[in-house]
Short mmCIF file of C-alpha atoms in Angstrom, two decimals:
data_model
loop_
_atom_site.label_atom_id
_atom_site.label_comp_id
_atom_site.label_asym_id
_atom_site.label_seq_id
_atom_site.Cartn_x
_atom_site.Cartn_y
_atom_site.Cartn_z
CA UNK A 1 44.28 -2.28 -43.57
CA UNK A 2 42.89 0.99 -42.34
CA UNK A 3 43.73 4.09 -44.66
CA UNK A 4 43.72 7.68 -43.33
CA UNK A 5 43.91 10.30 -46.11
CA UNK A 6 44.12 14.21 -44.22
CA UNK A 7 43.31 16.36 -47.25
CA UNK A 8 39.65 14.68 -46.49
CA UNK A 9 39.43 16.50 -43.60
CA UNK A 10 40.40 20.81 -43.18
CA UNK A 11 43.65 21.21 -41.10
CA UNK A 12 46.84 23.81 -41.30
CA UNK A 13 48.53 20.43 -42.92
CA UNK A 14 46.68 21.79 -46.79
CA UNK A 15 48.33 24.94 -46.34
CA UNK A 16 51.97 22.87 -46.41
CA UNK A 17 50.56 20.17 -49.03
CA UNK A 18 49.82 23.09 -51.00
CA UNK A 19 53.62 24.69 -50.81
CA UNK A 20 54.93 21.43 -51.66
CA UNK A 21 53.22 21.00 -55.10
CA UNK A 22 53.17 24.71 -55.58
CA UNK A 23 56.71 25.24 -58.22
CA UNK A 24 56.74 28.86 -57.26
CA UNK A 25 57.79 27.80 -54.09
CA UNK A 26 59.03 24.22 -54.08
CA UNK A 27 62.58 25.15 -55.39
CA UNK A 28 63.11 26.90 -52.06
CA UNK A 29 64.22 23.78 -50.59
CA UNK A 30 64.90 24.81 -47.38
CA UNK A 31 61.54 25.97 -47.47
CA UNK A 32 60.38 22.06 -49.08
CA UNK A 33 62.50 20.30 -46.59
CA UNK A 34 60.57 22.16 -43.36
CA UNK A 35 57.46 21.63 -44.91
CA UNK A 36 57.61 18.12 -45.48
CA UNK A 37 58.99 18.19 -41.74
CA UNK A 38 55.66 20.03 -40.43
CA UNK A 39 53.88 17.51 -42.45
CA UNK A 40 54.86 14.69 -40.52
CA UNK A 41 54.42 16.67 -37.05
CA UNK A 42 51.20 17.54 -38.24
CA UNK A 43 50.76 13.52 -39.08
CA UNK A 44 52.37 12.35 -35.81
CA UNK A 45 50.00 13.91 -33.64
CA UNK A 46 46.62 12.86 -35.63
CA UNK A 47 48.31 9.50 -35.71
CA UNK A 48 48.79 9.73 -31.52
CA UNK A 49 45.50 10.14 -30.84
CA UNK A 50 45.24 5.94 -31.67
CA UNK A 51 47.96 4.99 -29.51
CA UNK A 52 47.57 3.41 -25.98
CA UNK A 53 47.49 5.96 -22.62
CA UNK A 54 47.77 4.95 -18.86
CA UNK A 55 47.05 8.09 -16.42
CA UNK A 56 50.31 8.85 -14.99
CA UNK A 57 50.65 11.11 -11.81
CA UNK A 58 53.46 13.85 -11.92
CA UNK A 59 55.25 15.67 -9.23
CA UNK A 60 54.50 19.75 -9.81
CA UNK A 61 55.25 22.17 -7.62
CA UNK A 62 52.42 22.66 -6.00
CA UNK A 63 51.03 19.10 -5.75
CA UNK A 64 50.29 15.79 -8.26
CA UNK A 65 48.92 15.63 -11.44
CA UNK A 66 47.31 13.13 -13.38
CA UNK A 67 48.36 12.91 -17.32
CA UNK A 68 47.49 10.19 -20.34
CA UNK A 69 51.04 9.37 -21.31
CA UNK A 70 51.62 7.64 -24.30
CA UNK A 71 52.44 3.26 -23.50
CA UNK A 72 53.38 2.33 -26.83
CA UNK A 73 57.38 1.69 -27.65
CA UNK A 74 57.57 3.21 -31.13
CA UNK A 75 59.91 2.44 -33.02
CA UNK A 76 60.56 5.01 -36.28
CA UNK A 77 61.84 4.10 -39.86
CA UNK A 78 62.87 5.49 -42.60
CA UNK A 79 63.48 5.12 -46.36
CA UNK A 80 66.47 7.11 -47.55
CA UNK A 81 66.86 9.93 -48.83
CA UNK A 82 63.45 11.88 -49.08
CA UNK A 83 62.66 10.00 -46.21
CA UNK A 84 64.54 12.20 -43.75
CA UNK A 85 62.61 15.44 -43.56
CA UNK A 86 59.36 13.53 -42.91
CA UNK A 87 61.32 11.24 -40.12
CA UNK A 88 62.09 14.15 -38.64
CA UNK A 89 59.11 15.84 -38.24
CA UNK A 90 57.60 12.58 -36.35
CA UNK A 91 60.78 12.77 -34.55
CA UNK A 92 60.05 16.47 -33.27
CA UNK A 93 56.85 14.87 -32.30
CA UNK A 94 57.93 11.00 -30.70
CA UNK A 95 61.12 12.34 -29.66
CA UNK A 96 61.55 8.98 -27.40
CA UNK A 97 61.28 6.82 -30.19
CA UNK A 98 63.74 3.89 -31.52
CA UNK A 99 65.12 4.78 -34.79
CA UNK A 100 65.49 2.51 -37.80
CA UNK A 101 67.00 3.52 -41.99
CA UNK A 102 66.92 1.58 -44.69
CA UNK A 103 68.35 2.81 -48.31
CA UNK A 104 66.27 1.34 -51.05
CA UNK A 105 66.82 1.47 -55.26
CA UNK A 106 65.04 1.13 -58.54
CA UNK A 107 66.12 -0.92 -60.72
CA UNK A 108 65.14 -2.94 -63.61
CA UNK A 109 65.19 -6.63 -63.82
CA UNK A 110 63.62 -9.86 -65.64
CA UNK A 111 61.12 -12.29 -64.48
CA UNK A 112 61.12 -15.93 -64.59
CA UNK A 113 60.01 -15.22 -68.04
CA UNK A 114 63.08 -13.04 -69.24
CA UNK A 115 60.50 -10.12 -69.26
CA UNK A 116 61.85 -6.79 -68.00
CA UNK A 117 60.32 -5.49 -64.65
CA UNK A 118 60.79 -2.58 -62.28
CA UNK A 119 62.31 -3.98 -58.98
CA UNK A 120 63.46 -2.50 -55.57
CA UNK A 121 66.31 -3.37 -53.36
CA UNK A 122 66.95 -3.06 -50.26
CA UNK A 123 70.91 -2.03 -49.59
CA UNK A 124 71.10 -0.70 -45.78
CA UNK A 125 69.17 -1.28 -43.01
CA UNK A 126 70.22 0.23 -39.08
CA UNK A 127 67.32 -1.17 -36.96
CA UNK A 128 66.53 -1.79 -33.33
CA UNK A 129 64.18 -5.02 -32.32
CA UNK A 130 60.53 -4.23 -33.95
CA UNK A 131 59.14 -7.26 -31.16
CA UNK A 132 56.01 -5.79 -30.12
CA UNK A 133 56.18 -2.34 -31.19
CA UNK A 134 54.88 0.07 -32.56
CA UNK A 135 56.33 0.56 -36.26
CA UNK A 136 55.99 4.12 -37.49
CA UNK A 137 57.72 3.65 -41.41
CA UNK A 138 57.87 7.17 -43.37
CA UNK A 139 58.33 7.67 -47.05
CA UNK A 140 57.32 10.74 -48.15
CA UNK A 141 56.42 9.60 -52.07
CA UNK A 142 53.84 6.25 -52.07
CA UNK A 143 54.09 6.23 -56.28
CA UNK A 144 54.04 2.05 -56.73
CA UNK A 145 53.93 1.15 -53.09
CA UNK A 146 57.06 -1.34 -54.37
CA UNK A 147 59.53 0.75 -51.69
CA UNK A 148 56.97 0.71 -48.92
CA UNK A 149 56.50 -3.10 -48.52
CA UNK A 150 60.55 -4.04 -49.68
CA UNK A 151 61.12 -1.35 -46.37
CA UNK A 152 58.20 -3.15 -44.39
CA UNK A 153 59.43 -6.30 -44.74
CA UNK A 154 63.48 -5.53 -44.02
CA UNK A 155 62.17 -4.72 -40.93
CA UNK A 156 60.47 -7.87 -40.71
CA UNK A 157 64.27 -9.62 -39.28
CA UNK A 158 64.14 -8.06 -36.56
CA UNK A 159 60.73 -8.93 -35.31
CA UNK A 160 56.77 -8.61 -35.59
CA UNK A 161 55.10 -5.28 -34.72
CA UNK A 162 52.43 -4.95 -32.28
CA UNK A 163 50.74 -2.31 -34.56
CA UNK A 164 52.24 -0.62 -37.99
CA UNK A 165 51.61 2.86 -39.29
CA UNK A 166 52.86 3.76 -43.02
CA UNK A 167 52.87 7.54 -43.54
CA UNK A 168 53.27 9.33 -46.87
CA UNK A 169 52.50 12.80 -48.04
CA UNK A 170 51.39 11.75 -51.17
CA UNK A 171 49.89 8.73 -52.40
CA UNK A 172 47.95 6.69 -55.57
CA UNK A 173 44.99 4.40 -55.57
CA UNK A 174 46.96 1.92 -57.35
CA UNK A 175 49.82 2.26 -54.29
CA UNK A 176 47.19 1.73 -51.98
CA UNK A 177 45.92 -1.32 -53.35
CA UNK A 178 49.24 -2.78 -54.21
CA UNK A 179 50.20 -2.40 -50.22
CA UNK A 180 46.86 -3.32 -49.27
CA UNK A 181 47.41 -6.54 -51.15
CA UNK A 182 51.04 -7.12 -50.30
CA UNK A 183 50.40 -6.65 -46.92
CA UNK A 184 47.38 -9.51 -46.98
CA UNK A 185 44.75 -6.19 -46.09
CA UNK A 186 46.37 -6.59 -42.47
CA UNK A 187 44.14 -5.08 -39.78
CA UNK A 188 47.59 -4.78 -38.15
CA UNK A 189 48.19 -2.53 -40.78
CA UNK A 190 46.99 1.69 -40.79
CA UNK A 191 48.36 3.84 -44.20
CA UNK A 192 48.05 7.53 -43.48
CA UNK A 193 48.33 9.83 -46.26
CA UNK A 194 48.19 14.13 -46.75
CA UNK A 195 46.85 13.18 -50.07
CA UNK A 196 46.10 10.94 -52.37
CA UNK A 197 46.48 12.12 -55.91
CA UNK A 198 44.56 10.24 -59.04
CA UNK A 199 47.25 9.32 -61.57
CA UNK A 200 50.70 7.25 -61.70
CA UNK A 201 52.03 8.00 -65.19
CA UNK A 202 53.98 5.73 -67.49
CA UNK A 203 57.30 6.75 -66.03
CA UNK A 204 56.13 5.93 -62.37
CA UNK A 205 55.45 9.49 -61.13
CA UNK A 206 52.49 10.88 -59.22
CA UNK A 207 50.32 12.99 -61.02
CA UNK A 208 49.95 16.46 -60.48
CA UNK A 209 52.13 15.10 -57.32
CA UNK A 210 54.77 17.31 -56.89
CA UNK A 211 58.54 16.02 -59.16
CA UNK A 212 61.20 14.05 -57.25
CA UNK A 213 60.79 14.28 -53.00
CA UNK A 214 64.37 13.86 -52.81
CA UNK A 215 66.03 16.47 -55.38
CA UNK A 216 63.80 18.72 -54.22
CA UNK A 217 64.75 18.17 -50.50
CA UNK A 218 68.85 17.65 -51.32
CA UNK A 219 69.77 18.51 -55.10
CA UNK A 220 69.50 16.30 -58.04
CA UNK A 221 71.23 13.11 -58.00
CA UNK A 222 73.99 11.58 -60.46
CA UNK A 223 73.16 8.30 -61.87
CA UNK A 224 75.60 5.66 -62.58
CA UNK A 225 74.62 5.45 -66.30
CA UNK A 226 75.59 9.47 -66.26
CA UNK A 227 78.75 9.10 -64.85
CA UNK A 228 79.57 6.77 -67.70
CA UNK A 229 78.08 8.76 -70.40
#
């Protein structure tokens, strides 16, 4: 598995990384939804420049040209609800793409062993056929990598991709490896990242990350165990 992290290299996507963490300016969340959008435009096109090209000759008005257009059928998912700025942002970018969501939870459950464990589950899933494609899958939070794989391999049913990209804004070196392993460090397989930060603390959050993706992006959420506090 092949893993891009940006904030290596110097590019207008730090100046959005750096309003995302920034919580002067995160709360704005129009503001925090539109730059987690530009950061997947940003992504989309760095990630386009390892896609397949034929020259293809257009009509203008004044004679025929010859472009590179883009061969690959992409096919674009997304992990609900933080997800959605990010998708969009490729989607500005591959605006011909197939379109796939999945909603996915945390909960905890036991082991074989009646031990308690953090687990993910898959609810929802709208996908097209994956048969040969190429499968773009956003999330814009890689904390565990736990989401990332139960999303990759959802979209398993409905066929094997030709090539897979995983895109995050911000990542861990333990979510790396965890994908990297769960994923059998498939050369099939490229993770691009904005950033990748140094520390998942105790309660599963990226450190100095940035808080929760999704409240930031859409409000804070009710839990279940609120309602019936």
């Amino acid at each position: 598995m092949r893993v891009v992290n940006l904030s290596e290299q110097n590019s207008l996507l730090n100046q959005y990384l750096r309003e995302i963490r920034d919580v002067h300016i995160q709360h704005d969340s129009m503001r925090f939804r539109r730059n987690i959008e530009r950061i997947g435009e940003v992504m989309a096109l760095e990630l386009s420049k390892t896609l397949d090209y034929v020259p293809t000759d257009v009509q203008t008005p004044l004679g025929i040209a010859s472009v590179n257009t883009i061969t690959d059928s992409i096919v674009l998912g997304t992990i609900l609800r933080a997800g959605l700025p990010l998708h969009q942002g490729f989607l500005n970018m591959f605006d011909h793409a197939e379109n796939a969501f999945l909603s996915a939870y945390r909960r905890m459950g036991r082991n074989a062993h009646g031990e308690q464990h953090l687990e993910i589950v898959a609810e929802y899933m709208a996908a097209p056929s994956i048969e040969e494609k190429t499968l773009i899958l956003v999330d814009p939070m890689l904390a565990t990598g736990m989401s990332m794989e139960v999303g990759y391999l959802a979209l398993l049913k409905h066929g094997k991709p030709r090539h897979t990209h995983l895109c995050c804004a911000i990542a861990t070196p333990q979510s790396v490896e965890y994908v990297r392993t769960a994923l059998n460090d498939s050369p099939d397989v490229t993770l691009w990242c904005a950033a990748i930060d140094p520390i998942l603390n105790d309660k599963k959050y990226i450190v100095p990350g940035l808080g929760d993706a999704g409240d930031l992006c859409y409000g804070i959420k009710i839990h279940l165990s609120d309602r019936n506090a």
